[in-house]
PDB file of C-alpha atoms in Angstrom:
ATOM      1  CA  LEU A   1      51.813 107.898 125.005  1.00  0.00           C
ATOM      2  CA  ALA A   2      50.873 104.831 126.879  1.00  0.00           C
ATOM      3  CA  THR A   3      49.755 106.160 130.374  1.00  0.00           C
ATOM      4  CA  GLY A   4      46.604 103.902 130.493  1.00  0.00           C
ATOM      5  CA  PRO A   5      45.662 100.345 129.147  1.00  0.00           C
ATOM      6  CA  ARG A   6      46.790  99.731 125.444  1.00  0.00           C
ATOM      7  CA  GLN A   7      44.426 100.365 122.940  1.00  0.00           C
ATOM      8  CA  ASN A   8      42.050  97.530 121.869  1.00  0.00           C
ATOM      9  CA  ASN A   9      43.658  95.216 124.710  1.00  0.00           C
ATOM     10  CA  GLY A  10      46.104  92.621 122.915  1.00  0.00           C
ATOM     11  CA  ILE A  11      45.780  93.847 119.545  1.00  0.00           C
ATOM     12  CA  PHE A  12      49.214  94.807 117.971  1.00  0.00           C
ATOM     13  CA  TYR A  13      50.762  95.319 114.657  1.00  0.00           C
ATOM     14  CA  GLU A  14      53.512  93.834 112.848  1.00  0.00           C
ATOM     15  CA  ILE A  15      55.525  96.063 110.771  1.00  0.00           C
ATOM     16  CA  ARG A  16      57.493  94.480 107.871  1.00  0.00           C
ATOM     17  CA  THR A  17      60.428  96.250 105.794  1.00  0.00           C
ATOM     18  CA  TYR A  18      61.873  94.445 102.824  1.00  0.00           C
ATOM     19  CA  ASP A  19      64.934  95.794 100.985  1.00  0.00           C
ATOM     20  CA  ILE A  20      64.281  94.423  97.378  1.00  0.00           C
ATOM     21  CA  LYS A  21      67.284  93.875  94.680  1.00  0.00           C
ATOM     22  CA  PRO A  22      67.026  97.170  92.357  1.00  0.00           C
ATOM     23  CA  ALA A  23      66.896  95.032  89.189  1.00  0.00           C
ATOM     24  CA  LYS A  24      63.791  92.863  90.828  1.00  0.00           C
ATOM     25  CA  MET A  25      61.537  95.519  92.088  1.00  0.00           C
ATOM     26  CA  LYS A  26      58.933  95.590  89.261  1.00  0.00           C
ATOM     27  CA  GLU A  27      58.739  92.156  89.524  1.00  0.00           C
ATOM     28  CA  PHE A  28      58.304  91.666  93.215  1.00  0.00           C
ATOM     29  CA  VAL A  29      55.596  94.416  93.245  1.00  0.00           C
ATOM     30  CA  GLU A  30      53.848  92.416  90.388  1.00  0.00           C
ATOM     31  CA  LEU A  31      54.078  89.269  92.138  1.00  0.00           C
ATOM     32  CA  ALA A  32      52.938  90.746  95.572  1.00  0.00           C
ATOM     33  CA  ASN A  33      49.871  92.257  93.775  1.00  0.00           C
ATOM     34  CA  LYS A  34      48.899  89.233  92.428  1.00  0.00           C
ATOM     35  CA  HIS A  35      49.506  86.828  95.388  1.00  0.00           C
ATOM     36  CA  PHE A  36      48.703  89.256  98.614  1.00  0.00           C
ATOM     37  CA  PRO A  37      44.963  89.426  98.290  1.00  0.00           C
ATOM     38  CA  PHE A  38      44.807  85.702  99.065  1.00  0.00           C
ATOM     39  CA  CYS A  39      46.948  86.169 102.274  1.00  0.00           C
ATOM     40  CA  PRO A  40      44.313  88.011 104.395  1.00  0.00           C
ATOM     41  CA  ALA A  41      42.639  84.470 104.728  1.00  0.00           C
ATOM     42  CA  HIS A  42      45.078  83.997 107.334  1.00  0.00           C
ATOM     43  CA  SER A  43      45.705  87.431 108.680  1.00  0.00           C
ATOM     44  CA  GLU A  44      44.586  91.078 108.354  1.00  0.00           C
ATOM     45  CA  LEU A  45      46.691  93.089 105.893  1.00  0.00           C
ATOM     46  CA  VAL A  46      46.249  96.859 106.914  1.00  0.00           C
ATOM     47  CA  GLY A  47      48.530  98.292 104.094  1.00  0.00           C
ATOM     48  CA  PHE A  48      51.224  97.710 101.545  1.00  0.00           C
ATOM     49  CA  TRP A  49      53.470 100.395 100.246  1.00  0.00           C
ATOM     50  CA  TYR A  50      56.525 100.928  97.876  1.00  0.00           C
ATOM     51  CA  THR A  51      59.084 103.704  98.549  1.00  0.00           C
ATOM     52  CA  GLU A  52      59.245 106.524  96.256  1.00  0.00           C
ATOM     53  CA  LEU A  53      61.188 109.390  98.354  1.00  0.00           C
ATOM     54  CA  GLY A  54      63.237 108.978 101.158  1.00  0.00           C
ATOM     55  CA  ALA A  55      64.396 105.412 100.343  1.00  0.00           C
ATOM     56  CA  LEU A  56      64.610 103.229  97.314  1.00  0.00           C
ATOM     57  CA  ASN A  57      63.813  99.682  96.422  1.00  0.00           C
ATOM     58  CA  LYS A  58      61.993  99.123  99.824  1.00  0.00           C
ATOM     59  CA  VAL A  59      58.396  98.075 100.560  1.00  0.00           C
ATOM     60  CA  PHE A  60      56.506  98.363 104.032  1.00  0.00           C
ATOM     61  CA  HIS A  61      53.715  96.433 104.910  1.00  0.00           C
ATOM     62  CA  ILE A  62      51.637  96.312 108.105  1.00  0.00           C
ATOM     63  CA  TRP A  63      49.696  93.107 109.757  1.00  0.00           C
ATOM     64  CA  LYS A  64      47.127  93.325 112.425  1.00  0.00           C
ATOM     65  CA  TYR A  65      46.930  90.576 115.165  1.00  0.00           C
ATOM     66  CA  ASP A  66      44.475  90.070 118.064  1.00  0.00           C
ATOM     67  CA  ASN A  67      47.412  88.657 120.194  1.00  0.00           C
ATOM     68  CA  PHE A  68      50.545  86.810 119.886  1.00  0.00           C
ATOM     69  CA  ALA A  69      48.808  83.455 120.014  1.00  0.00           C
ATOM     70  CA  HIS A  70      47.099  84.799 116.860  1.00  0.00           C
ATOM     71  CA  ARG A  71      50.236  85.650 115.046  1.00  0.00           C
ATOM     72  CA  THR A  72      51.828  82.285 116.111  1.00  0.00           C
ATOM     73  CA  ALA A  73      48.612  80.545 114.437  1.00  0.00           C
ATOM     74  CA  VAL A  74      48.940  82.634 111.283  1.00  0.00           C
ATOM     75  CA  ARG A  75      52.537  81.923 110.868  1.00  0.00           C
ATOM     76  CA  HIS A  76      52.051  78.194 111.216  1.00  0.00           C
ATOM     77  CA  ALA A  77      49.169  78.370 108.813  1.00  0.00           C
ATOM     78  CA  LEU A  78      51.326  80.417 106.084  1.00  0.00           C
ATOM     79  CA  ALA A  79      54.099  77.937 106.654  1.00  0.00           C
ATOM     80  CA  ASN A  80      51.866  74.899 105.703  1.00  0.00           C
ATOM     81  CA  ASP A  81      49.928  76.697 102.880  1.00  0.00           C
ATOM     82  CA  LYS A  82      51.535  75.162  99.659  1.00  0.00           C
ATOM     83  CA  ASP A  83      50.180  77.801  97.359  1.00  0.00           C
ATOM     84  CA  TRP A  84      51.486  80.677  99.244  1.00  0.00           C
ATOM     85  CA  GLN A  85      54.831  78.886  99.912  1.00  0.00           C
ATOM     86  CA  GLY A  86      55.422  77.312  96.170  1.00  0.00           C
ATOM     87  CA  LYS A  87      53.800  80.465  94.186  1.00  0.00           C
ATOM     88  CA  PHE A  88      54.973  83.460  96.056  1.00  0.00           C
ATOM     89  CA  ILE A  89      57.559  82.876  98.976  1.00  0.00           C
ATOM     90  CA  SER A  90      59.819  80.699  97.009  1.00  0.00           C
ATOM     91  CA  VAL A  91      59.836  82.801  93.999  1.00  0.00           C
ATOM     92  CA  VAL A  92      60.416  86.380  95.829  1.00  0.00           C
ATOM     93  CA  ARG A  93      62.912  85.147  98.309  1.00  0.00           C
ATOM     94  CA  PRO A  94      65.956  85.460  96.167  1.00  0.00           C
ATOM     95  CA  MET A  95      64.907  89.003  95.301  1.00  0.00           C
ATOM     96  CA  ILE A  96      64.913  90.046  98.950  1.00  0.00           C
ATOM     97  CA  GLU A  97      68.066  91.552 100.271  1.00  0.00           C
ATOM     98  CA  LYS A  98      67.247  92.211 103.854  1.00  0.00           C
ATOM     99  CA  GLN A  99      64.033  91.737 106.072  1.00  0.00           C
ATOM    100  CA  HIS A 100      63.143  94.011 109.178  1.00  0.00           C
ATOM    101  CA  ASN A 101      60.183  93.534 111.423  1.00  0.00           C
ATOM    102  CA  GLU A 102      59.067  95.374 114.490  1.00  0.00           C
ATOM    103  CA  VAL A 103      55.859  94.853 116.669  1.00  0.00           C
ATOM    104  CA  ALA A 104      54.043  98.030 117.812  1.00  0.00           C
ATOM    105  CA  TYR A 105      50.892  99.208 119.362  1.00  0.00           C
ATOM    106  CA  LEU A 106      48.751 102.070 118.376  1.00  0.00           C
ATOM    107  CA  VAL A 107      49.169 104.835 121.141  1.00  0.00           C
ATOM    108  CA  PRO A 108      46.151 105.137 123.248  1.00  0.00           C
ATOM    109  CA  TRP A 109      44.944 108.356 121.743  1.00  0.00           C
ATOM    110  CA  CYS A 110      44.850 107.149 118.240  1.00  0.00           C
ATOM    111  CA  GLN A 111      42.495 105.075 116.132  1.00  0.00           C
ATOM    112  CA  LEU A 112      43.669 103.451 113.126  1.00  0.00           C
ATOM    113  CA  GLY A 113      42.305 105.951 110.425  1.00  0.00           C
ATOM    114  CA  LYS A 114      41.594 105.770 106.663  1.00  0.00           C
ATOM    115  CA  PRO A 115      41.952 108.400 103.818  1.00  0.00           C
ATOM    116  CA  PRO A 116      39.061 110.166 102.714  1.00  0.00           C
ATOM    117  CA  LYS A 117      39.531 108.894  99.205  1.00  0.00           C
ATOM    118  CA  GLU A 118      41.989 106.816  97.128  1.00  0.00           C
ATOM    119  CA  GLY A 119      44.830 108.028  95.074  1.00  0.00           C
ATOM    120  CA  GLY A 120      46.743 110.156  97.445  1.00  0.00           C
ATOM    121  CA  VAL A 121      50.272 109.342  98.797  1.00  0.00           C
ATOM    122  CA  TYR A 122      51.178 108.320 102.238  1.00  0.00           C
ATOM    123  CA  GLU A 123      54.332 109.491 104.460  1.00  0.00           C
ATOM    124  CA  TRP A 124      56.033 107.439 107.137  1.00  0.00           C
ATOM    125  CA  VAL A 125      57.980 109.196 109.562  1.00  0.00           C
ATOM    126  CA  THR A 126      59.862 107.631 112.191  1.00  0.00           C
ATOM    127  CA  PHE A 127      60.948 109.252 115.327  1.00  0.00           C
ATOM    128  CA  GLN A 128      63.678 107.705 117.473  1.00  0.00           C
ATOM    129  CA  MET A 129      63.170 109.651 120.853  1.00  0.00           C
ATOM    130  CA  LYS A 130      65.231 109.861 123.781  1.00  0.00           C
ATOM    131  CA  PRO A 131      65.522 106.596 126.330  1.00  0.00           C
ATOM    132  CA  GLY A 132      62.868 107.420 129.156  1.00  0.00           C
ATOM    133  CA  GLY A 133      59.753 106.260 127.235  1.00  0.00           C
ATOM    134  CA  PRO A 134      56.446 108.113 127.045  1.00  0.00           C
ATOM    135  CA  ALA A 135      56.700 109.157 130.664  1.00  0.00           C
ATOM    136  CA  LEU A 136      59.492 111.470 129.481  1.00  0.00           C
ATOM    137  CA  TRP A 137      58.233 112.454 126.065  1.00  0.00           C
ATOM    138  CA  GLY A 138      54.768 111.284 125.479  1.00  0.00           C
ATOM    139  CA  GLU A 139      52.764 114.479 126.336  1.00  0.00           C
ATOM    140  CA  ALA A 140      55.122 116.490 124.249  1.00  0.00           C
ATOM    141  CA  PHE A 141      55.053 114.355 121.537  1.00  0.00           C
ATOM    142  CA  ARG A 142      51.174 114.026 121.327  1.00  0.00           C
ATOM    143  CA  ALA A 143      50.977 117.950 121.314  1.00  0.00           C
ATOM    144  CA  ALA A 144      53.211 118.129 118.377  1.00  0.00           C
ATOM    145  CA  ILE A 145      51.112 115.499 116.331  1.00  0.00           C
ATOM    146  CA  ASN A 146      47.848 117.302 117.278  1.00  0.00           C
ATOM    147  CA  ALA A 147      49.175 120.627 116.253  1.00  0.00           C
ATOM    148  CA  HIS A 148      49.936 119.490 112.858  1.00  0.00           C
ATOM    149  CA  ILE A 149      46.402 117.823 112.600  1.00  0.00           C
ATOM    150  CA  ASN A 150      44.876 120.939 113.658  1.00  0.00           C
ATOM    151  CA  THR A 151      46.145 122.671 110.690  1.00  0.00           C
ATOM    152  CA  GLY A 152      44.110 120.432 108.305  1.00  0.00           C
ATOM    153  CA  TYR A 153      46.483 120.007 105.439  1.00  0.00           C
ATOM    154  CA  THR A 154      47.123 116.279 106.254  1.00  0.00           C
ATOM    155  CA  ARG A 155      45.260 113.464 107.616  1.00  0.00           C
ATOM    156  CA  LEU A 156      46.529 111.051 110.231  1.00  0.00           C
ATOM    157  CA  ILE A 157      46.320 107.220 109.515  1.00  0.00           C
ATOM    158  CA  GLY A 158      48.258 106.020 112.853  1.00  0.00           C
ATOM    159  CA  VAL A 159      50.616 106.667 115.460  1.00  0.00           C
ATOM    160  CA  PHE A 160      52.647 103.351 116.310  1.00  0.00           C
ATOM    161  CA  HIS A 161      54.895 102.713 119.504  1.00  0.00           C
ATOM    162  CA  THR A 162      57.309 100.045 119.030  1.00  0.00           C
ATOM    163  CA  GLU A 163      57.375  97.020 121.660  1.00  0.00           C
ATOM    164  CA  TYR A 164      59.943  94.823 119.724  1.00  0.00           C
ATOM    165  CA  GLY A 165      62.529  96.225 117.633  1.00  0.00           C
ATOM    166  CA  LEU A 166      64.418  99.564 118.521  1.00  0.00           C
ATOM    167  CA  LEU A 167      62.808 100.917 121.484  1.00  0.00           C
ATOM    168  CA  ASN A 168      61.470 104.520 121.998  1.00  0.00           C
ATOM    169  CA  THR A 169      60.647 104.584 118.324  1.00  0.00           C
ATOM    170  CA  VAL A 170      57.438 106.040 117.132  1.00  0.00           C
ATOM    171  CA  HIS A 171      56.298 105.657 113.626  1.00  0.00           C
ATOM    172  CA  VAL A 172      53.602 108.301 112.254  1.00  0.00           C
ATOM    173  CA  LEU A 173      51.703 107.150 108.955  1.00  0.00           C
ATOM    174  CA  TRP A 174      50.118 110.415 107.309  1.00  0.00           C
ATOM    175  CA  TRP A 175      47.920 110.804 103.963  1.00  0.00           C
ATOM    176  CA  ASN A 176      48.118 113.544 101.785  1.00  0.00           C
ATOM    177  CA  GLU A 177      46.309 114.282  98.281  1.00  0.00           C
ATOM    178  CA  SER A 178      49.794 114.429  96.465  1.00  0.00           C
ATOM    179  CA  PRO A 179      53.272 115.547  97.223  1.00  0.00           C
ATOM    180  CA  ASP A 180      52.924 119.010  96.109  1.00  0.00           C
ATOM    181  CA  HIS A 181      49.594 119.041  98.441  1.00  0.00           C
ATOM    182  CA  ARG A 182      51.728 117.850 101.302  1.00  0.00           C
ATOM    183  CA  ALA A 183      54.617 120.390 100.538  1.00  0.00           C
ATOM    184  CA  ALA A 184      52.293 123.421 100.482  1.00  0.00           C
ATOM    185  CA  GLY A 185      50.630 122.228 103.966  1.00  0.00           C
ATOM    186  CA  ARG A 186      54.212 121.960 105.497  1.00  0.00           C
ATOM    187  CA  HIS A 187      55.005 125.364 104.512  1.00  0.00           C
ATOM    188  CA  SER A 188      51.943 126.711 105.958  1.00  0.00           C
ATOM    189  CA  ALA A 189      52.345 124.628 109.126  1.00  0.00           C
ATOM    190  CA  HIS A 190      55.770 125.951 109.660  1.00  0.00           C
ATOM    191  CA  GLU A 191      54.449 129.634 109.964  1.00  0.00           C
ATOM    192  CA  ASP A 192      51.775 128.533 112.314  1.00  0.00           C
ATOM    193  CA  ALA A 193      52.801 129.806 115.870  1.00  0.00           C
ATOM    194  CA  ARG A 194      51.004 126.793 117.445  1.00  0.00           C
ATOM    195  CA  VAL A 195      52.805 124.297 115.392  1.00  0.00           C
ATOM    196  CA  VAL A 196      56.191 125.837 115.971  1.00  0.00           C
ATOM    197  CA  ALA A 197      55.655 126.155 119.606  1.00  0.00           C
ATOM    198  CA  ALA A 198      54.811 122.432 119.911  1.00  0.00           C
ATOM    199  CA  VAL A 199      57.377 121.258 117.825  1.00  0.00           C
ATOM    200  CA  ARG A 200      60.147 123.167 119.623  1.00  0.00           C
ATOM    201  CA  ASP A 201      58.688 121.530 122.872  1.00  0.00           C
ATOM    202  CA  SER A 202      58.963 118.137 121.398  1.00  0.00           C
ATOM    203  CA  VAL A 203      62.183 118.414 119.653  1.00  0.00           C
ATOM    204  CA  ARG A 204      63.864 118.521 122.897  1.00  0.00           C
ATOM    205  CA  PHE A 205      63.476 114.667 123.205  1.00  0.00           C
ATOM    206  CA  LEU A 206      64.123 113.999 119.730  1.00  0.00           C
ATOM    207  CA  GLU A 207      67.250 111.846 118.642  1.00  0.00           C
ATOM    208  CA  SER A 208      66.670 111.315 115.055  1.00  0.00           C
ATOM    209  CA  GLN A 209      63.870 111.507 112.377  1.00  0.00           C
ATOM    210  CA  GLN A 210      63.359 109.880 108.957  1.00  0.00           C
ATOM    211  CA  ASN A 211      60.715 110.610 106.490  1.00  0.00           C
ATOM    212  CA  VAL A 212      59.683 108.370 103.649  1.00  0.00           C
ATOM    213  CA  LEU A 213      57.096 108.857 100.996  1.00  0.00           C
ATOM    214  CA  LEU A 214      55.098 105.880 100.139  1.00  0.00           C
ATOM    215  CA  ILE A 215      52.921 104.926  97.168  1.00  0.00           C
ATOM    216  CA  PRO A 216      50.124 102.256  98.094  1.00  0.00           C
ATOM    217  CA  MET A 217      50.252  98.996  95.946  1.00  0.00           C
ATOM    218  CA  GLN A 218      47.158  97.591  94.284  1.00  0.00           C
ATOM    219  CA  CYS A 219      46.912  95.018  96.826  1.00  0.00           C
ATOM    220  CA  SER A 220      46.979  97.326  99.722  1.00  0.00           C
ATOM    221  CA  PRO A 221      43.760  98.010 101.639  1.00  0.00           C
ATOM    222  CA  LEU A 222      44.891 101.450 102.406  1.00  0.00           C
ATOM    223  CA  LYS A 223      45.011 103.203  99.158  1.00  0.00           C
TER     224      LYS A 223
END
């Protein structure tokens, strides 16, 4: 996964997951849609989603940074942004039950993609791989991802490998036209000998896997 220089030098992505109080989910989404379009003045928002299947009352958002100094500067600017702190952060803080963040890099063989059109759904798949890193499981994992890409039923958006957070974790973000389109594609893929062979080779290094269906929010650049 990382046998050469990291993609785009120092660029990394911060993946933030918030657990929202069930009674406050609707209100949180409305506030985020109202205020998050102004936040990219400080940093680049890649995408913002809420969960539909696989987990409830969670939101995922991904931020892009040039390097760690850039992130430090952005965090300082946001802390001193009175509108951001007063109109959004102070209001939504009581709505949040738990926060989690990770720092991850795009794998060297993956460019951050975009869906062919708006209106689809996203799938966030988290693979917890065996200790040992990409030297142990990188090539097999890449082959399994490529086997699914080659079926043509789904669109790869990005593959992220954690640097801070639980190590040996890989997050894969897919796009599909609809949940039914995804289900039909998965059924066909499971009957494809190339996919079956690649998955069998990769799963030897897998500890666990979680799939979450995500719906993009209005404020999300990736829709």
